[in-house]
XYZ file of C-alpha atoms in Angstrom:
599
model
C 4.577 -54.134 3.067
C 4.876 -57.334 1.008
C 7.502 -55.711 -1.210
C 9.486 -54.794 1.897
C 9.393 -58.385 3.171
C 10.445 -59.727 -0.241
C 13.315 -57.263 -0.380
C 14.455 -58.289 3.088
C 14.296 -61.948 2.105
C 16.458 -61.405 -0.973
C 18.905 -58.988 0.633
C 18.777 -59.906 4.299
C 22.467 -59.315 4.879
C 22.495 -55.554 4.415
C 18.969 -55.193 5.801
C 19.919 -56.847 9.069
C 23.291 -55.117 9.074
C 21.734 -51.657 8.888
C 18.808 -52.448 11.195
C 20.871 -54.147 13.895
C 23.715 -51.636 13.714
C 21.187 -48.805 14.061
C 19.262 -50.461 16.885
C 22.284 -51.611 18.878
C 24.061 -48.287 18.378
C 21.088 -46.344 19.731
C 20.678 -48.765 22.629
C 24.322 -48.629 23.708
C 24.639 -44.861 23.593
C 21.261 -44.454 25.326
C 22.419 -46.766 28.092
C 25.878 -45.223 28.509
C 25.292 -41.522 27.812
C 21.531 -40.967 27.500
C 20.545 -42.130 30.991
C 23.537 -40.348 32.518
C 22.530 -37.114 30.763
C 18.926 -37.330 31.998
C 20.082 -38.029 35.553
C 22.552 -35.139 35.421
C 19.930 -32.655 34.186
C 17.076 -33.780 36.457
C 15.875 -31.044 38.782
C 15.176 -31.604 42.474
C 11.612 -32.569 43.440
C 9.179 -29.819 44.274
C 7.950 -29.707 47.880
C 4.608 -31.457 48.376
C 1.659 -30.051 50.306
C -0.950 -31.815 52.432
C -3.430 -28.962 51.933
C -6.591 -30.085 50.127
C -9.369 -28.454 48.142
C -12.505 -30.570 47.619
C -15.556 -29.776 45.507
C -18.718 -31.724 46.360
C -20.400 -32.123 42.956
C -23.925 -33.392 43.619
C -26.464 -34.680 41.109
C -29.784 -32.978 41.952
C -31.693 -34.049 38.841
C -35.374 -34.985 38.938
C -34.522 -38.648 39.547
C -33.217 -37.661 43.003
C -36.714 -36.721 44.245
C -38.048 -38.292 47.410
C -35.893 -39.702 50.158
C -32.825 -40.182 47.931
C -31.786 -36.505 47.913
C -32.440 -36.197 51.657
C -30.152 -39.168 52.302
C -27.449 -37.574 50.151
C -27.779 -34.284 52.057
C -27.289 -36.093 55.364
C -24.255 -38.010 54.040
C -22.714 -34.832 52.566
C -23.190 -32.860 55.807
C -21.629 -35.698 57.801
C -18.708 -35.646 55.352
C -18.267 -31.886 55.828
C -18.409 -32.169 59.607
C -15.585 -34.732 59.612
C -13.156 -32.600 57.591
C -10.154 -30.740 59.061
C -10.658 -27.146 57.918
C -7.205 -26.140 59.120
C -5.882 -28.082 56.127
C -8.823 -28.068 53.729
C -11.190 -25.945 51.698
C -14.557 -27.301 50.563
C -17.059 -26.129 47.973
C -20.479 -27.329 46.814
C -21.799 -27.416 43.238
C -24.983 -29.092 42.034
C -26.264 -29.958 38.577
C -29.886 -30.555 37.634
C -32.030 -28.080 35.746
C -28.903 -25.878 35.722
C -25.406 -25.933 37.179
C -25.097 -23.847 40.345
C -22.221 -22.890 42.594
C -23.911 -23.374 45.953
C -20.782 -22.501 47.932
C -17.383 -21.461 46.611
C -14.247 -22.950 48.164
C -14.510 -22.101 51.839
C -13.566 -23.098 55.374
C -16.925 -21.930 56.741
C -18.527 -25.160 57.942
C -21.924 -23.610 58.712
C -22.141 -21.993 55.277
C -21.313 -25.289 53.585
C -23.972 -27.170 55.558
C -26.520 -24.490 54.775
C -25.713 -24.815 51.078
C -26.211 -28.579 51.174
C -29.602 -28.180 52.865
C -30.756 -25.813 50.102
C -30.476 -28.444 47.343
C -33.654 -29.366 45.436
C -34.241 -32.156 42.895
C -35.144 -30.757 39.483
C -34.293 -31.139 35.789
C -31.896 -33.342 33.837
C -28.319 -34.510 34.315
C -25.853 -31.989 32.792
C -22.898 -33.762 34.383
C -20.336 -32.472 31.852
C -21.188 -28.849 32.640
C -21.000 -29.637 36.353
C -17.542 -31.179 36.029
C -16.317 -28.199 34.008
C -17.599 -25.793 36.659
C -15.904 -27.811 39.410
C -12.603 -27.663 37.503
C -12.974 -23.900 37.113
C -13.661 -23.500 40.830
C -10.534 -25.491 41.700
C -8.301 -23.536 39.320
C -7.809 -20.768 41.893
C -5.971 -22.942 44.441
C -2.555 -24.606 44.550
C -3.716 -27.229 47.064
C -4.143 -30.888 46.159
C -7.461 -30.823 44.319
C -10.368 -33.281 44.368
C -13.865 -33.584 42.936
C -16.236 -35.803 44.922
C -19.075 -36.578 42.511
C -22.384 -38.096 43.573
C -24.804 -39.323 40.877
C -27.646 -41.781 40.409
C -27.733 -42.004 36.608
C -26.126 -41.322 33.245
C -25.196 -37.837 31.990
C -27.036 -36.143 29.169
C -23.878 -36.440 27.056
C -21.502 -39.263 27.892
C -19.020 -37.957 25.330
C -18.802 -34.464 26.814
C -18.633 -35.748 30.385
C -15.619 -37.927 29.574
C -13.903 -35.008 27.851
C -14.542 -32.846 30.904
C -13.220 -35.545 33.253
C -10.101 -35.943 31.106
C -9.544 -32.207 31.344
C -9.600 -32.484 35.119
C -7.079 -35.335 35.150
C -4.837 -33.331 32.837
C -4.753 -30.665 35.553
C -3.976 -33.221 38.290
C -7.486 -33.043 39.725
C -8.518 -36.348 41.267
C -12.135 -37.371 40.732
C -13.860 -39.761 43.140
C -17.417 -40.979 42.544
C -20.155 -42.204 44.869
C -22.933 -43.784 42.796
C -26.370 -45.200 43.427
C -29.501 -46.139 41.505
C -29.086 -46.604 37.745
C -25.526 -45.267 37.585
C -23.236 -47.246 35.231
C -20.117 -48.253 37.177
C -18.109 -49.030 34.032
C -18.866 -45.616 32.596
C -18.029 -43.864 35.860
C -14.716 -45.729 35.916
C -13.933 -44.032 32.605
C -14.522 -40.703 34.339
C -12.166 -41.399 37.242
C -9.613 -43.428 35.301
C -9.418 -45.858 38.233
C -12.014 -48.456 39.343
C -10.795 -48.054 42.926
C -12.159 -44.506 42.950
C -15.775 -45.477 42.192
C -18.002 -46.528 45.126
C -21.524 -47.856 44.638
C -24.019 -47.456 47.483
C -27.532 -48.841 47.658
C -30.350 -46.827 49.165
C -29.716 -46.493 52.890
C -25.942 -46.957 52.429
C -25.016 -43.621 50.842
C -23.330 -42.347 54.011
C -21.063 -45.411 53.885
C -20.243 -44.577 50.271
C -19.174 -41.070 51.302
C -17.001 -42.546 54.060
C -15.238 -44.791 51.517
C -14.681 -41.785 49.276
C -13.300 -39.894 52.265
C -10.732 -42.631 52.871
C -9.693 -42.411 49.225
C -9.199 -38.651 49.530
C -7.173 -39.044 52.710
C -4.949 -41.797 51.322
C -4.658 -40.896 47.647
C -1.695 -38.901 46.384
C -1.859 -36.652 43.374
C -2.871 -38.384 40.149
C 0.369 -37.212 38.580
C 2.806 -36.764 41.453
C 5.642 -34.425 40.601
C 8.777 -36.408 41.291
C 10.964 -33.838 39.604
C 11.272 -30.094 39.513
C 9.320 -27.632 37.448
C 10.922 -27.511 33.997
C 10.608 -24.305 31.997
C 9.879 -24.503 28.265
C 13.480 -23.592 27.393
C 15.033 -26.000 29.883
C 12.685 -28.830 28.927
C 13.357 -28.290 25.212
C 17.129 -28.283 25.736
C 16.965 -31.350 27.983
C 14.834 -33.331 25.549
C 16.862 -32.078 22.600
C 20.105 -33.054 24.330
C 18.907 -36.616 24.928
C 17.676 -36.861 21.347
C 21.016 -35.525 20.063
C 22.841 -38.248 22.008
C 20.596 -40.935 20.490
C 21.046 -39.423 17.033
C 24.817 -39.470 17.476
C 24.777 -43.191 18.263
C 22.436 -43.914 15.364
C 24.404 -41.900 12.812
C 27.788 -43.269 13.864
C 26.657 -46.872 13.699
C 24.869 -46.474 10.349
C 27.999 -44.954 8.800
C 30.048 -47.790 10.285
C 27.523 -50.258 8.843
C 27.830 -48.705 5.364
C 31.634 -48.767 5.515
C 31.668 -52.318 6.859
C 29.337 -53.359 4.041
C 31.778 -51.981 1.434
C 34.948 -53.394 3.084
C 36.156 -49.886 3.918
C 37.732 -48.497 7.089
C 34.970 -48.202 9.657
C 35.215 -44.500 10.479
C 37.413 -41.495 9.793
C 38.022 -38.390 11.882
C 36.305 -36.307 9.207
C 33.183 -38.480 9.270
C 33.111 -38.438 13.069
C 33.310 -34.643 13.143
C 30.538 -34.234 10.558
C 28.320 -36.723 12.386
C 28.898 -35.003 15.726
C 27.827 -31.622 14.346
C 24.915 -33.019 12.327
C 23.623 -35.188 15.173
C 23.631 -32.290 17.605
C 21.638 -30.140 15.199
C 19.203 -32.944 14.281
C 18.643 -33.952 17.900
C 18.073 -30.408 19.120
C 15.644 -29.739 16.264
C 13.584 -32.919 16.723
C 13.689 -32.965 20.523
C 13.205 -29.225 20.831
C 10.224 -29.206 18.484
C 8.628 -32.109 20.328
C 9.113 -30.596 23.774
C 7.982 -27.145 22.651
C 4.853 -28.494 20.966
C 3.965 -30.494 24.067
C 4.311 -27.488 26.370
C 2.489 -25.101 24.049
C -0.397 -27.429 23.199
C -1.047 -28.450 26.797
C -1.671 -24.778 27.593
C -4.160 -24.243 24.772
C -7.839 -23.676 25.617
C -9.942 -26.854 25.227
C -6.742 -28.854 25.008
C -8.611 -32.060 25.863
C -10.393 -31.795 22.505
C -7.021 -31.942 20.775
C -6.442 -35.330 22.379
C -9.745 -36.596 21.022
C -8.948 -35.369 17.512
C -5.483 -36.923 17.669
C -6.894 -40.267 18.778
C -9.454 -40.231 15.968
C -6.658 -39.538 13.480
C -4.530 -42.377 14.842
C -7.528 -44.739 14.854
C -8.329 -43.798 11.253
C -4.746 -44.476 10.218
C -4.643 -47.886 11.908
C -8.024 -48.832 10.409
C -6.943 -47.957 6.864
C -3.633 -49.794 7.199
C -5.450 -52.948 8.361
C -8.034 -52.789 5.554
C -5.392 -52.058 2.920
C -3.289 -55.042 3.972
C -6.103 -57.441 3.034
C -8.247 -55.536 0.562
C -6.380 -53.262 -1.845
C -2.748 -52.448 -2.558
C -2.736 -48.658 -2.175
C 0.691 -47.062 -1.488
C 1.406 -46.952 2.249
C 2.087 -43.205 2.353
C -1.276 -42.487 0.715
C -3.093 -44.810 3.123
C -1.464 -43.169 6.156
C -2.507 -39.709 4.987
C -6.054 -40.716 4.017
C -6.713 -42.589 7.251
C -5.383 -39.811 9.457
C -7.320 -37.090 7.623
C -10.559 -39.107 7.710
C -10.235 -39.590 11.465
C -9.621 -35.884 12.013
C -12.556 -34.838 9.797
C -14.919 -37.209 11.628
C -13.712 -35.968 15.023
C -14.115 -32.307 14.096
C -17.623 -32.983 12.760
C -18.529 -34.707 16.030
C -17.163 -31.859 18.141
C -19.136 -29.243 16.196
C -22.421 -31.199 16.296
C -22.398 -32.668 19.796
C -23.567 -29.466 21.484
C -26.719 -29.529 19.328
C -27.323 -33.258 18.924
C -25.764 -34.664 22.109
C -24.434 -38.182 21.717
C -26.512 -38.487 18.524
C -23.703 -36.480 16.926
C -21.865 -39.782 16.650
C -24.226 -40.521 13.715
C -22.478 -37.800 11.737
C -19.060 -39.230 12.542
C -20.207 -42.753 11.627
C -21.551 -41.516 8.291
C -18.277 -39.724 7.486
C -16.188 -42.781 8.373
C -18.421 -45.050 6.268
C -18.160 -42.718 3.264
C -14.395 -42.446 3.650
C -13.982 -46.226 3.739
C -16.259 -46.685 0.713
C -14.562 -44.087 -1.495
C -11.130 -45.475 -0.638
C -11.779 -49.223 -0.913
C -15.053 -49.293 -2.927
C -16.708 -51.758 -0.573
C -20.212 -51.125 0.763
C -19.800 -53.965 3.253
C -16.668 -52.456 4.795
C -18.262 -49.004 4.784
C -21.310 -50.249 6.705
C -19.151 -52.327 9.046
C -16.847 -49.506 10.165
C -19.663 -46.960 10.166
C -21.618 -49.160 12.576
C -18.512 -49.688 14.741
C -18.258 -45.921 15.148
C -21.981 -45.675 15.956
C -21.835 -48.252 18.720
C -18.374 -47.712 20.148
C -16.906 -44.547 18.677
C -17.182 -42.451 21.820
C -15.498 -45.267 23.771
C -13.024 -46.500 21.195
C -11.749 -43.167 20.001
C -12.019 -40.853 22.993
C -8.836 -40.445 25.005
C -8.531 -43.536 27.205
C -5.607 -41.874 28.952
C -5.207 -38.319 30.145
C -4.507 -35.589 27.635
C -0.839 -35.354 28.534
C -0.390 -39.027 27.682
C -2.385 -38.770 24.466
C -0.523 -35.656 23.411
C 2.787 -37.276 24.304
C 1.930 -40.062 21.850
C 1.254 -37.597 19.049
C 4.287 -35.439 19.808
C 6.550 -38.492 19.970
C 5.230 -39.532 16.558
C 5.927 -36.074 15.135
C 9.352 -35.714 16.769
C 10.560 -39.193 15.787
C 9.268 -38.704 12.234
C 11.248 -35.460 11.999
C 14.282 -37.129 13.565
C 14.116 -40.079 11.165
C 13.831 -37.742 8.183
C 16.799 -35.590 9.242
C 19.026 -38.567 10.116
C 18.233 -40.376 6.864
C 18.847 -37.192 4.896
C 22.244 -36.822 6.553
C 23.163 -40.484 6.018
C 22.262 -40.160 2.321
C 25.361 -37.989 1.857
C 27.473 -41.004 2.843
C 25.652 -43.376 0.450
C 26.650 -42.296 -3.076
C 23.796 -41.276 -5.393
C 21.005 -42.194 -2.990
C 18.171 -39.804 -3.824
C 17.733 -37.275 -1.039
C 13.937 -37.291 -1.267
C 13.812 -41.094 -1.050
C 16.054 -41.047 1.994
C 13.991 -38.275 3.583
C 10.697 -40.136 3.095
C 12.177 -43.464 4.144
C 13.599 -41.958 7.305
C 10.258 -40.302 8.067
C 8.461 -43.618 7.752
C 11.138 -45.317 9.843
C 10.715 -42.754 12.605
C 6.935 -43.161 12.507
C 7.152 -46.960 12.677
C 9.608 -46.678 15.565
C 7.192 -44.444 17.456
C 4.345 -46.931 16.986
C 6.594 -49.818 18.045
C 7.683 -47.912 21.138
C 4.080 -47.185 22.120
C 3.130 -50.847 21.775
C 6.096 -51.857 23.918
C 5.189 -49.219 26.511
C 1.656 -50.606 26.608
C 3.021 -54.079 27.297
C 5.318 -52.809 30.053
C 2.646 -50.764 31.796
C -0.420 -52.949 31.313
C 0.820 -56.550 31.293
C 4.088 -56.534 33.239
C 4.064 -55.359 36.843
C 7.313 -53.438 37.363
C 8.278 -50.342 39.300
C 7.408 -47.075 37.514
C 10.924 -45.601 37.286
C 12.251 -48.913 35.966
C 9.429 -49.037 33.420
C 10.340 -45.514 32.267
C 13.984 -46.466 31.888
C 13.210 -49.688 30.039
C 10.793 -47.789 27.821
C 13.458 -45.273 26.825
C 16.058 -47.952 26.120
C 13.695 -50.150 24.140
C 12.449 -47.071 22.313
C 16.018 -46.131 21.377
C 16.633 -49.618 19.951
C 13.373 -49.582 17.975
C 14.166 -46.109 16.632
C 17.605 -47.148 15.377
C 16.337 -50.461 13.998
C 13.459 -48.933 12.018
C 15.395 -45.987 10.596
C 18.300 -48.242 9.582
C 15.884 -50.651 7.935
C 14.036 -47.936 6.016
C 17.255 -46.344 4.705
C 18.266 -49.752 3.340
C 14.803 -50.279 1.856
C 14.832 -46.946 0.017
C 18.304 -47.652 -1.394
C 17.174 -51.109 -2.512
C 14.087 -49.704 -4.229
C 16.274 -47.260 -6.137
C 18.726 -50.020 -7.104
C 15.903 -52.016 -8.695
C 15.247 -49.205 -11.196
C 18.715 -47.714 -11.726
C 22.184 -48.361 -13.049
C 24.579 -49.619 -10.399
C 28.069 -50.961 -9.912
C 28.296 -54.604 -8.812
C 31.420 -55.228 -6.712
C 32.711 -58.789 -6.248
C 35.513 -59.711 -3.853
C 34.965 -63.433 -4.433
C 32.255 -65.837 -5.610
C 30.384 -65.620 -2.322
C 30.631 -61.904 -1.566
C 29.329 -59.030 -3.661
C 27.951 -55.527 -3.092
C 26.013 -52.893 -5.043
C 26.635 -49.142 -5.314
C 24.307 -46.725 -7.080
C 25.807 -44.871 -10.035
C 25.036 -41.269 -10.852
C 26.596 -37.827 -11.050
C 28.480 -38.350 -7.784
C 31.608 -40.337 -8.764
C 32.626 -43.615 -7.145
C 36.342 -43.383 -6.358
C 38.817 -46.244 -6.479
C 42.083 -45.863 -4.589
C 43.980 -46.381 -1.367
C 42.826 -43.205 0.399
C 40.391 -43.262 3.302
C 37.823 -41.416 1.193
C 37.735 -43.986 -1.626
C 34.451 -45.904 -1.871
C 36.299 -48.936 -3.290
C 39.428 -49.501 -1.224
C 42.500 -50.774 -3.101
C 45.916 -51.844 -1.847
C 48.112 -48.942 -0.776
C 51.226 -50.698 -2.084
C 49.830 -50.996 -5.615
C 47.540 -48.023 -6.076
C 47.672 -44.288 -5.319
C 45.258 -42.481 -3.033
C 43.063 -41.627 -6.011
C 43.347 -44.117 -8.841
C 40.174 -43.632 -10.895
C 36.500 -42.779 -10.686
C 33.312 -44.237 -12.126
C 30.325 -42.010 -12.809
C 27.208 -41.732 -14.927
C 26.543 -38.857 -17.319
C 23.167 -39.011 -19.034
C 22.603 -42.646 -19.943
C 26.302 -43.494 -20.238
C 28.719 -44.800 -17.614
C 32.345 -43.654 -17.740
C 35.600 -44.813 -16.196
C 38.158 -42.026 -15.770
C 41.715 -42.224 -14.442
C 42.776 -39.568 -11.978
C 44.865 -36.922 -13.735
C 47.941 -37.460 -11.512
C 47.920 -41.211 -12.115
C 47.332 -40.782 -15.844
C 50.218 -38.324 -16.115
C 52.552 -40.561 -14.106
C 51.721 -43.583 -16.276
C 51.615 -41.699 -19.555
C 47.981 -42.528 -20.217
C 46.692 -40.349 -23.055
C 43.018 -41.341 -23.073
C 41.942 -40.856 -19.488
C 38.177 -41.322 -19.930
C 36.552 -44.469 -21.290
C 32.922 -45.441 -21.771
C 31.926 -48.477 -19.731
C 29.146 -50.584 -21.248
C 26.484 -52.477 -19.336
C 27.486 -56.020 -18.263
C 31.148 -55.246 -18.939
C 33.511 -56.231 -16.100
C 36.936 -55.019 -15.009
C 39.172 -56.258 -12.218
C 41.407 -54.174 -9.957
C 43.396 -55.556 -7.030
C 41.382 -58.783 -7.165
C 38.062 -56.882 -7.037
C 35.761 -57.403 -10.031
C 33.539 -54.484 -11.023
C 30.516 -54.928 -13.306
C 28.041 -52.366 -14.618
C 24.409 -53.472 -14.238
C 21.627 -51.471 -15.897
C 18.147 -52.078 -14.442
C 16.564 -49.213 -16.397
C 16.100 -51.295 -19.538
């Protein structure tokens, strides 16, 4: 990171040129064409229903013995008796010694009341299993779905209960909680995702708690209201790919213009425009299509909520390693990103496989793995203990999905898609920057896309959490800001990779005057001088032919070679000449000097 900042400081002109051209180009085309395309391809909203399906999920553990369970029964029966069964289905599930379906979804009021009266207090608090069973019971209906949970304590596994609750939110199931006794309101808020859906009731006030929950059910819309139509996988992939292709077009066009502007060339030719149009369409459809397809496929996988947890652990591991490395040890950034992400995934997988046997104590395994990973990367026992303890005390809170699975997966897919997009765009741009190594461009573009994704997510967090604006406006601003960040980061990383190569290679230094100079990498691809639009060094059309001469590197030697037509017209016998390092030549007022940084 320090080397990047030093490079920017020394070569700010091209760095800012590429970054700002890329960012502004993406922003303009996103504003003019991108938003229009999304509006044009948006499907009509699906019709909404006021039909409801509610599962009463009641904690009947041993702590509910005595008058507490009887009070809950009375409150639950009163709740049932107030419901409109012409528009609703209700079911009853309890969890204590085991999880039991007391009554499946039904409109039979008497049967529901009878089921409530049969409840007995016994056993522990397997809340996670109860939530999973409630989700399964609601999967058979297309009505608006709700879980009304009553509990007086903490679940046997907080980790598993949160995963189960996240799974419900992913399926647009709204959870509302009535709590009493030793129940932790902050924890229950994590289950619902909204503090306004958690109601605490003291003994003697439980019926009032159920009435508050009833108001929430009556007034609350779906957690994820469908404001647009139902997009198929193919349509969604094409729509996302089309938007991405538009953004890629703007980015590619402006980066080519930036390169040509930097070298005092014409800004754009018809040939370049055609190539960019084709390449951008392909790159956008690939990146956008892959992202959309992955999102749709992964959200339909069994236990998809676990994927979100693993992804979050990987992201947290990456961020942790980047922070430590910035102050502790100068390990290459790419290596740190890979190590951190893999460590997070390994710890998450270990936790998932041990939690069924150890409960929340499984976090000990994850803490041990994280501590070992930190130690063997940075050789610091203090840091290893520190981050291991952080995982022990806050891992299940810090690293579990704090948003629903769709949001968490969207983060990961955006990171993947933008990384792919950055790599493809940079690879394509490298063909317009002579002798830029393809692999360097590919890796630089990948990193640029990844950084852009992280920057976009941070900006989205600011818009949604700290600035109160209307949702559709926030979405639009997020897309536009994301487009700018994407162009800025990819443009910056392409420049950085070229600059890194220049520092260890032979290049041509071009001077127009004492204040203005440029550098071009030398290699097997020749640098043409002439008056044609394709010449990298543009000369006067009145004095020089379309192709005057070329400069190239063969082995360790640099050669200057006149074009055969020019040599024949001028009677030049020796058309190829060796050009030594530090030697300068001037053509049309432009001074060219060979600089060798390999020695």
